[in-house]
């Protein structure tokens, strides 16, 4: 499956009381990179008909990121079954390539009008291959 990447720099408001990136910020980044990937490969018409909600997050925090660190966030879909899409996100220190966070998220596709789960159509799956 296609990989999507983005680079960001750790800012002061990303930090917790220990001066490390706050765990909640990592969750935000996991969700944001997933949304960015979705928006990059789909059209406004598709996004008006379909939307994703998180079913489950599993996050492993391996190392800390600090103020000014440049991070590479990489994501890809690794499996799709019915309305469920499983996406992996890795957050690495861009300078050292050290893996800081690895997340696995199950997203559920919904019809944007009825909010009912909808099997991921082939035309959507093909956009991420």
PDB file of C-alpha atoms in Angstrom:
ATOM      1  CA  UNK A   1       0.000   0.000   0.000  1.00  0.00           C
ATOM      2  CA  UNK A   2       0.991   3.587  -0.629  1.00  0.00           C
ATOM      3  CA  UNK A   3       3.000   5.405   2.060  1.00  0.00           C
ATOM      4  CA  UNK A   4       2.287   9.015   3.032  1.00  0.00           C
ATOM      5  CA  UNK A   5       4.864  11.104   4.933  1.00  0.00           C
ATOM      6  CA  UNK A   6       5.042  14.496   6.537  1.00  0.00           C
ATOM      7  CA  UNK A   7       7.698  16.374   8.467  1.00  0.00           C
ATOM      8  CA  UNK A   8       7.067  18.547  11.506  1.00  0.00           C
ATOM      9  CA  UNK A   9       9.083  20.352  14.156  1.00  0.00           C
ATOM     10  CA  UNK A  10       8.296  19.938  17.869  1.00  0.00           C
ATOM     11  CA  UNK A  11       7.047  23.256  19.311  1.00  0.00           C
ATOM     12  CA  UNK A  12       6.739  24.450  22.894  1.00  0.00           C
ATOM     13  CA  UNK A  13       2.985  23.800  23.006  1.00  0.00           C
ATOM     14  CA  UNK A  14       3.625  20.128  22.069  1.00  0.00           C
ATOM     15  CA  UNK A  15       5.429  19.504  25.376  1.00  0.00           C
ATOM     16  CA  UNK A  16       4.244  18.162  28.728  1.00  0.00           C
ATOM     17  CA  UNK A  17       5.482  19.030  32.214  1.00  0.00           C
ATOM     18  CA  UNK A  18       8.579  16.831  31.656  1.00  0.00           C
ATOM     19  CA  UNK A  19       9.501  18.819  28.506  1.00  0.00           C
ATOM     20  CA  UNK A  20       8.813  15.792  26.279  1.00  0.00           C
ATOM     21  CA  UNK A  21       6.140  15.651  23.603  1.00  0.00           C
ATOM     22  CA  UNK A  22       2.825  15.044  25.356  1.00  0.00           C
ATOM     23  CA  UNK A  23       1.228  11.645  24.645  1.00  0.00           C
ATOM     24  CA  UNK A  24      -2.000  13.383  23.642  1.00  0.00           C
ATOM     25  CA  UNK A  25      -0.091  15.328  20.976  1.00  0.00           C
ATOM     26  CA  UNK A  26       1.102  12.035  19.468  1.00  0.00           C
ATOM     27  CA  UNK A  27      -2.538  10.893  19.247  1.00  0.00           C
ATOM     28  CA  UNK A  28      -3.366  14.193  17.508  1.00  0.00           C
ATOM     29  CA  UNK A  29      -0.541  13.641  15.026  1.00  0.00           C
ATOM     30  CA  UNK A  30      -1.629  10.054  14.351  1.00  0.00           C
ATOM     31  CA  UNK A  31      -5.120  11.275  13.512  1.00  0.00           C
ATOM     32  CA  UNK A  32      -3.909  14.312  11.550  1.00  0.00           C
ATOM     33  CA  UNK A  33      -1.516  12.405   9.287  1.00  0.00           C
ATOM     34  CA  UNK A  34      -4.308   9.904   8.583  1.00  0.00           C
ATOM     35  CA  UNK A  35      -6.679  12.753   7.645  1.00  0.00           C
ATOM     36  CA  UNK A  36      -3.994  14.424   5.520  1.00  0.00           C
ATOM     37  CA  UNK A  37      -3.435  11.172   3.618  1.00  0.00           C
ATOM     38  CA  UNK A  38      -7.198  10.773   3.057  1.00  0.00           C
ATOM     39  CA  UNK A  39      -7.497  14.362   1.828  1.00  0.00           C
ATOM     40  CA  UNK A  40      -4.480  14.026  -0.467  1.00  0.00           C
ATOM     41  CA  UNK A  41      -5.832  11.043  -2.403  1.00  0.00           C
ATOM     42  CA  UNK A  42      -9.568  11.814  -2.443  1.00  0.00           C
ATOM     43  CA  UNK A  43     -11.727  14.507  -3.969  1.00  0.00           C
ATOM     44  CA  UNK A  44     -14.105  16.863  -2.166  1.00  0.00           C
ATOM     45  CA  UNK A  45     -16.973  14.884  -3.736  1.00  0.00           C
ATOM     46  CA  UNK A  46     -15.764  11.630  -2.173  1.00  0.00           C
ATOM     47  CA  UNK A  47     -15.233  13.305   1.209  1.00  0.00           C
ATOM     48  CA  UNK A  48     -18.776  14.701   1.088  1.00  0.00           C
ATOM     49  CA  UNK A  49     -20.142  11.140   0.854  1.00  0.00           C
ATOM     50  CA  UNK A  50     -17.814   9.216   3.162  1.00  0.00           C
ATOM     51  CA  UNK A  51     -16.124   9.800   6.500  1.00  0.00           C
ATOM     52  CA  UNK A  52     -13.933   7.882   8.913  1.00  0.00           C
ATOM     53  CA  UNK A  53     -14.175   7.414  12.672  1.00  0.00           C
ATOM     54  CA  UNK A  54     -11.666   5.753  14.973  1.00  0.00           C
ATOM     55  CA  UNK A  55     -12.666   2.358  16.270  1.00  0.00           C
ATOM     56  CA  UNK A  56      -9.466   1.546  18.139  1.00  0.00           C
ATOM     57  CA  UNK A  57      -5.997   3.036  18.769  1.00  0.00           C
ATOM     58  CA  UNK A  58      -3.004   1.038  19.934  1.00  0.00           C
ATOM     59  CA  UNK A  59       0.039   3.216  20.561  1.00  0.00           C
ATOM     60  CA  UNK A  60       3.524   2.212  21.658  1.00  0.00           C
ATOM     61  CA  UNK A  61       5.641   5.062  23.020  1.00  0.00           C
ATOM     62  CA  UNK A  62       9.273   4.012  22.573  1.00  0.00           C
ATOM     63  CA  UNK A  63      11.389   7.175  22.922  1.00  0.00           C
ATOM     64  CA  UNK A  64      10.807  10.825  23.718  1.00  0.00           C
ATOM     65  CA  UNK A  65      10.847  13.793  21.368  1.00  0.00           C
ATOM     66  CA  UNK A  66      12.010  17.184  22.607  1.00  0.00           C
ATOM     67  CA  UNK A  67      11.588  20.830  21.703  1.00  0.00           C
ATOM     68  CA  UNK A  68      13.010  21.559  18.244  1.00  0.00           C
ATOM     69  CA  UNK A  69      13.259  17.925  17.154  1.00  0.00           C
ATOM     70  CA  UNK A  70      12.334  17.373  13.518  1.00  0.00           C
ATOM     71  CA  UNK A  71       9.991  14.423  13.197  1.00  0.00           C
ATOM     72  CA  UNK A  72       9.052  12.288  10.196  1.00  0.00           C
ATOM     73  CA  UNK A  73       5.544  10.885  10.405  1.00  0.00           C
ATOM     74  CA  UNK A  74       4.797   8.036   8.028  1.00  0.00           C
ATOM     75  CA  UNK A  75       1.502   6.218   7.511  1.00  0.00           C
ATOM     76  CA  UNK A  76      -0.003   3.538   5.356  1.00  0.00           C
ATOM     77  CA  UNK A  77      -3.046   1.311   5.269  1.00  0.00           C
ATOM     78  CA  UNK A  78      -2.087  -2.313   5.855  1.00  0.00           C
ATOM     79  CA  UNK A  79      -5.477  -4.057   5.722  1.00  0.00           C
ATOM     80  CA  UNK A  80      -9.123  -3.482   4.876  1.00  0.00           C
ATOM     81  CA  UNK A  81     -12.047  -5.712   5.781  1.00  0.00           C
ATOM     82  CA  UNK A  82     -15.636  -4.622   5.256  1.00  0.00           C
ATOM     83  CA  UNK A  83     -15.910  -1.080   6.668  1.00  0.00           C
ATOM     84  CA  UNK A  84     -12.680  -1.369   8.711  1.00  0.00           C
ATOM     85  CA  UNK A  85      -9.330  -0.056   7.568  1.00  0.00           C
ATOM     86  CA  UNK A  86      -6.211  -0.741   9.625  1.00  0.00           C
ATOM     87  CA  UNK A  87      -3.582   1.985   9.412  1.00  0.00           C
ATOM     88  CA  UNK A  88      -0.048   2.066  10.805  1.00  0.00           C
ATOM     89  CA  UNK A  89       1.662   5.323  11.776  1.00  0.00           C
ATOM     90  CA  UNK A  90       5.331   5.588  12.664  1.00  0.00           C
ATOM     91  CA  UNK A  91       6.854   8.718  14.140  1.00  0.00           C
ATOM     92  CA  UNK A  92      10.639   8.914  13.851  1.00  0.00           C
ATOM     93  CA  UNK A  93      13.332  11.414  14.701  1.00  0.00           C
ATOM     94  CA  UNK A  94      14.209  12.695  11.230  1.00  0.00           C
ATOM     95  CA  UNK A  95      17.895  13.200  12.115  1.00  0.00           C
ATOM     96  CA  UNK A  96      18.625   9.860  13.837  1.00  0.00           C
ATOM     97  CA  UNK A  97      15.804   7.764  12.290  1.00  0.00           C
ATOM     98  CA  UNK A  98      15.036   6.487  15.820  1.00  0.00           C
ATOM     99  CA  UNK A  99      11.502   5.125  16.094  1.00  0.00           C
ATOM    100  CA  UNK A 100       9.696   7.169  18.753  1.00  0.00           C
ATOM    101  CA  UNK A 101       6.087   6.044  18.395  1.00  0.00           C
ATOM    102  CA  UNK A 102       4.325   3.261  16.522  1.00  0.00           C
ATOM    103  CA  UNK A 103       0.555   3.334  16.305  1.00  0.00           C
ATOM    104  CA  UNK A 104      -1.998   0.982  14.836  1.00  0.00           C
ATOM    105  CA  UNK A 105      -5.472   2.406  14.329  1.00  0.00           C
ATOM    106  CA  UNK A 106      -8.664   0.777  13.115  1.00  0.00           C
ATOM    107  CA  UNK A 107     -10.816   3.267  11.245  1.00  0.00           C
ATOM    108  CA  UNK A 108     -14.452   2.592  10.345  1.00  0.00           C
ATOM    109  CA  UNK A 109     -15.870   4.038   7.125  1.00  0.00           C
ATOM    110  CA  UNK A 110     -19.273   5.692   7.482  1.00  0.00           C
ATOM    111  CA  UNK A 111     -21.818   6.996   5.039  1.00  0.00           C
ATOM    112  CA  UNK A 112     -21.670  10.777   5.609  1.00  0.00           C
ATOM    113  CA  UNK A 113     -25.471  11.117   5.524  1.00  0.00           C
ATOM    114  CA  UNK A 114     -26.713   8.149   7.543  1.00  0.00           C
ATOM    115  CA  UNK A 115     -23.565   7.692   9.707  1.00  0.00           C
ATOM    116  CA  UNK A 116     -23.925   3.931   9.169  1.00  0.00           C
ATOM    117  CA  UNK A 117     -20.866   1.759   8.513  1.00  0.00           C
ATOM    118  CA  UNK A 118     -20.155   1.226   4.834  1.00  0.00           C
ATOM    119  CA  UNK A 119     -17.955  -1.419   3.221  1.00  0.00           C
ATOM    120  CA  UNK A 120     -14.857   0.238   1.755  1.00  0.00           C
ATOM    121  CA  UNK A 121     -15.576   0.326  -1.984  1.00  0.00           C
ATOM    122  CA  UNK A 122     -12.940  -0.882  -4.448  1.00  0.00           C
ATOM    123  CA  UNK A 123     -12.629   2.617  -5.943  1.00  0.00           C
ATOM    124  CA  UNK A 124     -11.491   3.888  -2.531  1.00  0.00           C
ATOM    125  CA  UNK A 125      -9.160   0.957  -1.849  1.00  0.00           C
ATOM    126  CA  UNK A 126      -7.476   1.486  -5.213  1.00  0.00           C
ATOM    127  CA  UNK A 127      -6.617   5.094  -4.305  1.00  0.00           C
ATOM    128  CA  UNK A 128      -4.294   3.868  -1.539  1.00  0.00           C
ATOM    129  CA  UNK A 129      -2.521   1.080  -3.450  1.00  0.00           C
TER     130      UNK A 129
END
